[in-house]
Amino acid sequence: MLHELFTPSVQHWLDIVGIFVFAISGALLAVRKNFDVFGIAVFAEVTALGGGLFRDMVIGAIPPAAFTDLGYFLTPLLAAALVFFLHPEVERIQGAVNVFDAAGLGLFCVTGTTKAYEHGLGLTASAVMGLATAVGGGVLRDVLANEVPSLVRWDRDLYAVPAIIGATLVVLCIKFDMLNAGTSAVAAFIAVVLRLLAMRYGWRAPRAWNRRSRAASTDE
């Protein structure tokens, strides 16, 4: 199904763009943590490829695309080198990086869902794999940095919810035989817009009803 939505070359470059912007975010966190050049490269690779690796191992797409396409592996290293030498400049355009990160989130929740469905998973499981593809790298990045993953922190803007909505729209399109390049683009666009609005207006997921904890954040 996925190969019918986009040509292989278009799909490849969409993946590369998503990988690059996720790698930038991972490398920037490594710089903030004062890690060395190897740490910067590791964080770039893990953030960019972690979600896709997890998805491919679960669905049985072995060896994972990250190990069969040299471009997938080298792109995070390019992003790491860029951040290593130019991180003050990259920090100054953090707003633009966030926009591209949102675009990567929208793209990967769509492509991850469709790839999982192609490999025989049901609709619900495919949506879960779409979510994992979009956010898995960020979770691994935060765990390596010894931080509570942003995915589960109430004091961070919505991240998983836009990906869940995008993946859900994809499986609904599959269910009603409406999945094509246009509807896939709409699903990705909605996920991106929701993520951007969450960042703009500080939207957050609700905490437990009538919670009595006085903790201000998950760090406390």
PDB file of C-alpha atoms in Angstrom:
ATOM      1  CA  MET A   1       0.000   0.000   0.000  1.00  0.00           C
ATOM      2  CA  LEU A   2       2.729   2.468   0.974  1.00  0.00           C
ATOM      3  CA  HIS A   3       4.529   2.060  -2.310  1.00  0.00           C
ATOM      4  CA  GLU A   4       1.343   3.103  -4.065  1.00  0.00           C
ATOM      5  CA  LEU A   5       1.090   6.360  -2.102  1.00  0.00           C
ATOM      6  CA  PHE A   6       4.479   7.801  -3.003  1.00  0.00           C
ATOM      7  CA  THR A   7       7.197   6.882  -5.465  1.00  0.00           C
ATOM      8  CA  PRO A   8      10.231   5.223  -3.840  1.00  0.00           C
ATOM      9  CA  SER A   9      12.378   8.300  -4.405  1.00  0.00           C
ATOM     10  CA  VAL A  10       9.802  10.652  -2.864  1.00  0.00           C
ATOM     11  CA  GLN A  11       9.309   8.321   0.108  1.00  0.00           C
ATOM     12  CA  HIS A  12      13.054   8.079   0.591  1.00  0.00           C
ATOM     13  CA  TRP A  13      13.539  11.834   0.693  1.00  0.00           C
ATOM     14  CA  LEU A  14      10.572  12.329   3.005  1.00  0.00           C
ATOM     15  CA  ASP A  15      12.178   9.840   5.380  1.00  0.00           C
ATOM     16  CA  ILE A  16      15.543  11.581   5.102  1.00  0.00           C
ATOM     17  CA  VAL A  17      14.037  14.962   5.985  1.00  0.00           C
ATOM     18  CA  GLY A  18      12.234  13.500   8.999  1.00  0.00           C
ATOM     19  CA  ILE A  19      15.367  11.693  10.149  1.00  0.00           C
ATOM     20  CA  PHE A  20      17.452  14.849   9.810  1.00  0.00           C
ATOM     21  CA  VAL A  21      15.212  17.083  11.923  1.00  0.00           C
ATOM     22  CA  PHE A  22      14.809  14.445  14.633  1.00  0.00           C
ATOM     23  CA  ALA A  23      18.586  14.007  14.674  1.00  0.00           C
ATOM     24  CA  ILE A  24      19.018  17.766  15.167  1.00  0.00           C
ATOM     25  CA  SER A  25      16.834  17.668  18.281  1.00  0.00           C
ATOM     26  CA  GLY A  26      18.788  14.729  19.693  1.00  0.00           C
ATOM     27  CA  ALA A  27      22.154  16.351  19.023  1.00  0.00           C
ATOM     28  CA  LEU A  28      21.031  19.620  20.621  1.00  0.00           C
ATOM     29  CA  LEU A  29      20.032  17.809  23.810  1.00  0.00           C
ATOM     30  CA  ALA A  30      23.478  16.170  23.901  1.00  0.00           C
ATOM     31  CA  VAL A  31      25.112  19.610  23.626  1.00  0.00           C
ATOM     32  CA  ARG A  32      22.944  20.931  26.475  1.00  0.00           C
ATOM     33  CA  LYS A  33      24.040  17.937  28.551  1.00  0.00           C
ATOM     34  CA  ASN A  34      27.680  18.809  27.762  1.00  0.00           C
ATOM     35  CA  PHE A  35      28.341  15.447  26.072  1.00  0.00           C
ATOM     36  CA  ASP A  36      31.346  14.889  23.823  1.00  0.00           C
ATOM     37  CA  VAL A  37      31.305  14.417  20.063  1.00  0.00           C
ATOM     38  CA  PHE A  38      30.564  10.702  20.382  1.00  0.00           C
ATOM     39  CA  GLY A  39      27.623  11.400  22.666  1.00  0.00           C
ATOM     40  CA  ILE A  40      26.285  13.970  20.216  1.00  0.00           C
ATOM     41  CA  ALA A  41      26.467  11.426  17.382  1.00  0.00           C
ATOM     42  CA  VAL A  42      24.819   8.698  19.475  1.00  0.00           C
ATOM     43  CA  PHE A  43      21.960  10.970  20.494  1.00  0.00           C
ATOM     44  CA  ALA A  44      21.436  12.058  16.905  1.00  0.00           C
ATOM     45  CA  GLU A  45      21.285   8.440  15.694  1.00  0.00           C
ATOM     46  CA  VAL A  46      19.044   7.216  18.500  1.00  0.00           C
ATOM     47  CA  THR A  47      16.571  10.068  18.210  1.00  0.00           C
ATOM     48  CA  ALA A  48      16.340   9.848  14.432  1.00  0.00           C
ATOM     49  CA  LEU A  49      16.217   6.080  13.996  1.00  0.00           C
ATOM     50  CA  GLY A  50      14.965   4.658  17.302  1.00  0.00           C
ATOM     51  CA  GLY A  51      11.263   4.699  16.472  1.00  0.00           C
ATOM     52  CA  GLY A  52      11.731   3.162  13.039  1.00  0.00           C
ATOM     53  CA  LEU A  53      14.046   0.469  14.389  1.00  0.00           C
ATOM     54  CA  PHE A  54      11.527  -0.510  17.044  1.00  0.00           C
ATOM     55  CA  ARG A  55       8.721  -0.646  14.479  1.00  0.00           C
ATOM     56  CA  ASP A  56      10.721  -2.725  12.000  1.00  0.00           C
ATOM     57  CA  MET A  57      11.739  -5.248  14.654  1.00  0.00           C
ATOM     58  CA  VAL A  58       8.153  -5.628  15.875  1.00  0.00           C
ATOM     59  CA  ILE A  59       6.663  -6.092  12.389  1.00  0.00           C
ATOM     60  CA  GLY A  60       9.482  -8.364  11.205  1.00  0.00           C
ATOM     61  CA  ALA A  61      10.981  -6.030   8.605  1.00  0.00           C
ATOM     62  CA  ILE A  62      14.447  -7.485   9.073  1.00  0.00           C
ATOM     63  CA  PRO A  63      17.059  -6.134   8.616  1.00  0.00           C
ATOM     64  CA  PRO A  64      15.620  -2.710   9.502  1.00  0.00           C
ATOM     65  CA  ALA A  65      15.759   0.017   6.877  1.00  0.00           C
ATOM     66  CA  ALA A  66      18.291   1.916   9.003  1.00  0.00           C
ATOM     67  CA  PHE A  67      20.834  -0.842   8.266  1.00  0.00           C
ATOM     68  CA  THR A  68      20.025  -1.409   4.611  1.00  0.00           C
ATOM     69  CA  ASP A  69      20.035   2.220   3.447  1.00  0.00           C
ATOM     70  CA  LEU A  70      23.300   4.035   4.082  1.00  0.00           C
ATOM     71  CA  GLY A  71      21.549   7.385   3.757  1.00  0.00           C
ATOM     72  CA  TYR A  72      19.420   6.631   6.801  1.00  0.00           C
ATOM     73  CA  PHE A  73      22.524   5.978   8.889  1.00  0.00           C
ATOM     74  CA  LEU A  74      24.650   8.854   7.594  1.00  0.00           C
ATOM     75  CA  THR A  75      21.981  11.568   7.788  1.00  0.00           C
ATOM     76  CA  PRO A  76      21.998  11.704  11.618  1.00  0.00           C
ATOM     77  CA  LEU A  77      25.792  11.936  11.543  1.00  0.00           C
ATOM     78  CA  LEU A  78      25.512  14.923   9.216  1.00  0.00           C
ATOM     79  CA  ALA A  79      23.051  16.541  11.618  1.00  0.00           C
ATOM     80  CA  ALA A  80      25.397  15.776  14.541  1.00  0.00           C
ATOM     81  CA  ALA A  81      28.318  17.416  12.732  1.00  0.00           C
ATOM     82  CA  LEU A  82      26.184  20.476  11.990  1.00  0.00           C
ATOM     83  CA  VAL A  83      25.202  20.834  15.637  1.00  0.00           C
ATOM     84  CA  PHE A  84      28.754  20.138  16.848  1.00  0.00           C
ATOM     85  CA  PHE A  85      30.194  23.055  14.887  1.00  0.00           C
ATOM     86  CA  LEU A  86      27.212  25.403  14.679  1.00  0.00           C
ATOM     87  CA  HIS A  87      25.093  24.697  17.751  1.00  0.00           C
ATOM     88  CA  PRO A  88      24.774  28.380  18.797  1.00  0.00           C
ATOM     89  CA  GLU A  89      23.336  29.194  15.373  1.00  0.00           C
ATOM     90  CA  VAL A  90      21.099  26.128  15.451  1.00  0.00           C
ATOM     91  CA  GLU A  91      19.824  27.115  18.901  1.00  0.00           C
ATOM     92  CA  ARG A  92      18.899  30.547  17.521  1.00  0.00           C
ATOM     93  CA  ILE A  93      16.644  28.967  14.910  1.00  0.00           C
ATOM     94  CA  GLN A  94      15.042  26.603  17.428  1.00  0.00           C
ATOM     95  CA  GLY A  95      11.610  27.797  16.325  1.00  0.00           C
ATOM     96  CA  ALA A  96      12.265  26.604  12.782  1.00  0.00           C
ATOM     97  CA  VAL A  97      13.689  23.336  14.114  1.00  0.00           C
ATOM     98  CA  ASN A  98      10.482  22.829  16.114  1.00  0.00           C
ATOM     99  CA  VAL A  99       8.409  23.314  12.975  1.00  0.00           C
ATOM    100  CA  PHE A 100      10.418  20.696  11.120  1.00  0.00           C
ATOM    101  CA  ASP A 101      10.251  18.401  14.142  1.00  0.00           C
ATOM    102  CA  ALA A 102       6.461  18.686  14.021  1.00  0.00           C
ATOM    103  CA  ALA A 103       6.602  17.894  10.308  1.00  0.00           C
ATOM    104  CA  GLY A 104       8.676  14.794  11.045  1.00  0.00           C
ATOM    105  CA  LEU A 105       6.156  13.744  13.698  1.00  0.00           C
ATOM    106  CA  GLY A 106       3.281  14.029  11.222  1.00  0.00           C
ATOM    107  CA  LEU A 107       5.157  12.213   8.480  1.00  0.00           C
ATOM    108  CA  PHE A 108       6.363   9.326  10.624  1.00  0.00           C
ATOM    109  CA  CYS A 109       3.017   8.642  12.290  1.00  0.00           C
ATOM    110  CA  VAL A 110       1.557   8.192   8.791  1.00  0.00           C
ATOM    111  CA  THR A 111       4.360   6.161   7.221  1.00  0.00           C
ATOM    112  CA  GLY A 112       4.812   4.064  10.359  1.00  0.00           C
ATOM    113  CA  THR A 113       1.126   3.149  10.426  1.00  0.00           C
ATOM    114  CA  THR A 114       0.953   2.222   6.754  1.00  0.00           C
ATOM    115  CA  LYS A 115       4.156   0.169   6.874  1.00  0.00           C
ATOM    116  CA  ALA A 116       2.905  -1.774   9.884  1.00  0.00           C
ATOM    117  CA  TYR A 117      -0.388  -2.498   8.118  1.00  0.00           C
ATOM    118  CA  GLU A 118       1.488  -3.655   5.023  1.00  0.00           C
ATOM    119  CA  HIS A 119       3.280  -6.219   7.174  1.00  0.00           C
ATOM    120  CA  GLY A 120       0.067  -7.788   8.389  1.00  0.00           C
ATOM    121  CA  LEU A 121      -0.798  -5.957  11.611  1.00  0.00           C
ATOM    122  CA  GLY A 122      -4.406  -5.096  12.381  1.00  0.00           C
ATOM    123  CA  LEU A 123      -5.709  -1.567  12.351  1.00  0.00           C
ATOM    124  CA  THR A 124      -5.267  -0.869  16.065  1.00  0.00           C
ATOM    125  CA  ALA A 125      -1.786  -2.380  16.188  1.00  0.00           C
ATOM    126  CA  SER A 126      -0.818  -0.449  13.067  1.00  0.00           C
ATOM    127  CA  ALA A 127      -1.856   2.825  14.709  1.00  0.00           C
ATOM    128  CA  VAL A 128       0.217   1.926  17.765  1.00  0.00           C
ATOM    129  CA  MET A 129       3.212   1.287  15.519  1.00  0.00           C
ATOM    130  CA  GLY A 130       2.620   4.635  13.838  1.00  0.00           C
ATOM    131  CA  LEU A 131       2.773   6.296  17.242  1.00  0.00           C
ATOM    132  CA  ALA A 132       5.897   4.337  18.168  1.00  0.00           C
ATOM    133  CA  THR A 133       7.595   5.356  14.931  1.00  0.00           C
ATOM    134  CA  ALA A 134       6.862   9.025  15.587  1.00  0.00           C
ATOM    135  CA  VAL A 135       7.812   9.230  19.272  1.00  0.00           C
ATOM    136  CA  GLY A 136      10.045   6.211  19.948  1.00  0.00           C
ATOM    137  CA  GLY A 137      13.302   7.966  19.155  1.00  0.00           C
ATOM    138  CA  GLY A 138      12.489  10.837  21.488  1.00  0.00           C
ATOM    139  CA  VAL A 139      11.688   8.429  24.318  1.00  0.00           C
ATOM    140  CA  LEU A 140      15.015   6.619  23.877  1.00  0.00           C
ATOM    141  CA  ARG A 141      16.811   9.981  23.736  1.00  0.00           C
ATOM    142  CA  ASP A 142      15.305  11.110  27.040  1.00  0.00           C
ATOM    143  CA  VAL A 143      16.000   7.782  28.745  1.00  0.00           C
ATOM    144  CA  LEU A 144      19.667   7.931  27.681  1.00  0.00           C
ATOM    145  CA  ALA A 145      19.815  11.493  29.010  1.00  0.00           C
ATOM    146  CA  ASN A 146      18.448  10.251  32.352  1.00  0.00           C
ATOM    147  CA  GLU A 147      15.336  12.390  32.006  1.00  0.00           C
ATOM    148  CA  VAL A 148      11.656  11.605  32.336  1.00  0.00           C
ATOM    149  CA  PRO A 149      10.550  11.169  28.705  1.00  0.00           C
ATOM    150  CA  SER A 150       8.757  14.223  27.363  1.00  0.00           C
ATOM    151  CA  LEU A 151       6.100  11.829  26.111  1.00  0.00           C
ATOM    152  CA  VAL A 152       4.743  11.295  29.635  1.00  0.00           C
ATOM    153  CA  ARG A 153       5.424  14.680  31.208  1.00  0.00           C
ATOM    154  CA  TRP A 154       2.351  16.771  31.946  1.00  0.00           C
ATOM    155  CA  ASP A 155       4.395  19.991  31.864  1.00  0.00           C
ATOM    156  CA  ARG A 156       5.314  19.565  28.201  1.00  0.00           C
ATOM    157  CA  ASP A 157       3.169  20.530  25.239  1.00  0.00           C
ATOM    158  CA  LEU A 158       1.131  17.787  23.589  1.00  0.00           C
ATOM    159  CA  TYR A 159       3.360  15.487  21.543  1.00  0.00           C
ATOM    160  CA  ALA A 160       1.913  11.998  21.522  1.00  0.00           C
ATOM    161  CA  VAL A 161      -1.687  13.132  21.040  1.00  0.00           C
ATOM    162  CA  PRO A 162      -1.116  14.682  17.586  1.00  0.00           C
ATOM    163  CA  ALA A 163       0.694  11.505  16.504  1.00  0.00           C
ATOM    164  CA  ILE A 164      -2.139   9.326  17.831  1.00  0.00           C
ATOM    165  CA  ILE A 165      -4.692  11.407  15.941  1.00  0.00           C
ATOM    166  CA  GLY A 166      -2.660  11.236  12.736  1.00  0.00           C
ATOM    167  CA  ALA A 167      -2.242   7.468  13.017  1.00  0.00           C
ATOM    168  CA  THR A 168      -5.931   7.037  13.814  1.00  0.00           C
ATOM    169  CA  LEU A 169      -6.924   8.998  10.728  1.00  0.00           C
ATOM    170  CA  VAL A 170      -4.730   6.718   8.634  1.00  0.00           C
ATOM    171  CA  VAL A 171      -6.313   3.512   9.947  1.00  0.00           C
ATOM    172  CA  LEU A 172      -9.785   4.984   9.426  1.00  0.00           C
ATOM    173  CA  CYS A 173      -8.845   5.705   5.823  1.00  0.00           C
ATOM    174  CA  ILE A 174      -7.592   2.135   5.485  1.00  0.00           C
ATOM    175  CA  LYS A 175     -10.788   0.749   6.989  1.00  0.00           C
ATOM    176  CA  PHE A 176     -12.989   2.656   4.570  1.00  0.00           C
ATOM    177  CA  ASP A 177     -10.665   2.100   1.594  1.00  0.00           C
ATOM    178  CA  MET A 178      -9.899   5.807   1.330  1.00  0.00           C
ATOM    179  CA  LEU A 179      -6.136   5.762   1.845  1.00  0.00           C
ATOM    180  CA  ASN A 180      -4.235   7.506  -0.922  1.00  0.00           C
ATOM    181  CA  ALA A 181      -1.554  10.176  -1.244  1.00  0.00           C
ATOM    182  CA  GLY A 182      -4.098  12.933  -0.650  1.00  0.00           C
ATOM    183  CA  THR A 183      -5.695  11.504   2.497  1.00  0.00           C
ATOM    184  CA  SER A 184      -2.265  10.528   3.842  1.00  0.00           C
ATOM    185  CA  ALA A 185      -1.107  14.108   3.373  1.00  0.00           C
ATOM    186  CA  VAL A 186      -4.228  15.373   5.171  1.00  0.00           C
ATOM    187  CA  ALA A 187      -3.618  13.037   8.127  1.00  0.00           C
ATOM    188  CA  ALA A 188       0.010  14.152   8.375  1.00  0.00           C
ATOM    189  CA  PHE A 189      -1.004  17.802   8.035  1.00  0.00           C
ATOM    190  CA  ILE A 190      -3.553  17.539  10.840  1.00  0.00           C
ATOM    191  CA  ALA A 191      -0.963  15.958  13.136  1.00  0.00           C
ATOM    192  CA  VAL A 192       1.536  18.710  12.298  1.00  0.00           C
ATOM    193  CA  VAL A 193      -0.980  21.511  12.855  1.00  0.00           C
ATOM    194  CA  LEU A 194      -2.085  20.063  16.189  1.00  0.00           C
ATOM    195  CA  ARG A 195       1.528  19.822  17.344  1.00  0.00           C
ATOM    196  CA  LEU A 196       2.254  23.410  16.259  1.00  0.00           C
ATOM    197  CA  LEU A 197      -0.890  24.702  17.974  1.00  0.00           C
ATOM    198  CA  ALA A 198       0.068  22.816  21.143  1.00  0.00           C
ATOM    199  CA  MET A 199       3.463  24.528  21.109  1.00  0.00           C
ATOM    200  CA  ARG A 200       1.943  27.913  20.339  1.00  0.00           C
ATOM    201  CA  TYR A 201      -0.759  27.841  23.014  1.00  0.00           C
ATOM    202  CA  GLY A 202       0.806  25.510  25.583  1.00  0.00           C
ATOM    203  CA  TRP A 203      -1.777  22.747  25.256  1.00  0.00           C
ATOM    204  CA  ARG A 204      -1.171  19.888  27.685  1.00  0.00           C
ATOM    205  CA  ALA A 205      -2.856  16.616  28.503  1.00  0.00           C
ATOM    206  CA  PRO A 206      -4.988  16.575  31.676  1.00  0.00           C
ATOM    207  CA  ARG A 207      -3.717  14.941  34.834  1.00  0.00           C
ATOM    208  CA  ALA A 208      -5.654  12.609  37.110  1.00  0.00           C
ATOM    209  CA  TRP A 209      -9.088  13.839  38.181  1.00  0.00           C
ATOM    210  CA  ASN A 210      -9.119  15.339  41.694  1.00  0.00           C
ATOM    211  CA  ARG A 211      -5.412  14.652  42.102  1.00  0.00           C
ATOM    212  CA  ARG A 212      -4.063  15.636  45.526  1.00  0.00           C
ATOM    213  CA  SER A 213      -0.349  15.623  44.796  1.00  0.00           C
ATOM    214  CA  ARG A 214       1.341  18.989  45.229  1.00  0.00           C
ATOM    215  CA  ALA A 215       4.145  18.139  42.797  1.00  0.00           C
ATOM    216  CA  ALA A 216       4.563  20.908  40.244  1.00  0.00           C
ATOM    217  CA  SER A 217       6.091  18.650  37.619  1.00  0.00           C
ATOM    218  CA  THR A 218       7.329  15.116  37.026  1.00  0.00           C
ATOM    219  CA  ASP A 219      10.837  16.199  37.989  1.00  0.00           C
ATOM    220  CA  GLU A 220       9.800  16.750  41.580  1.00  0.00           C
TER     221      GLU A 220
END
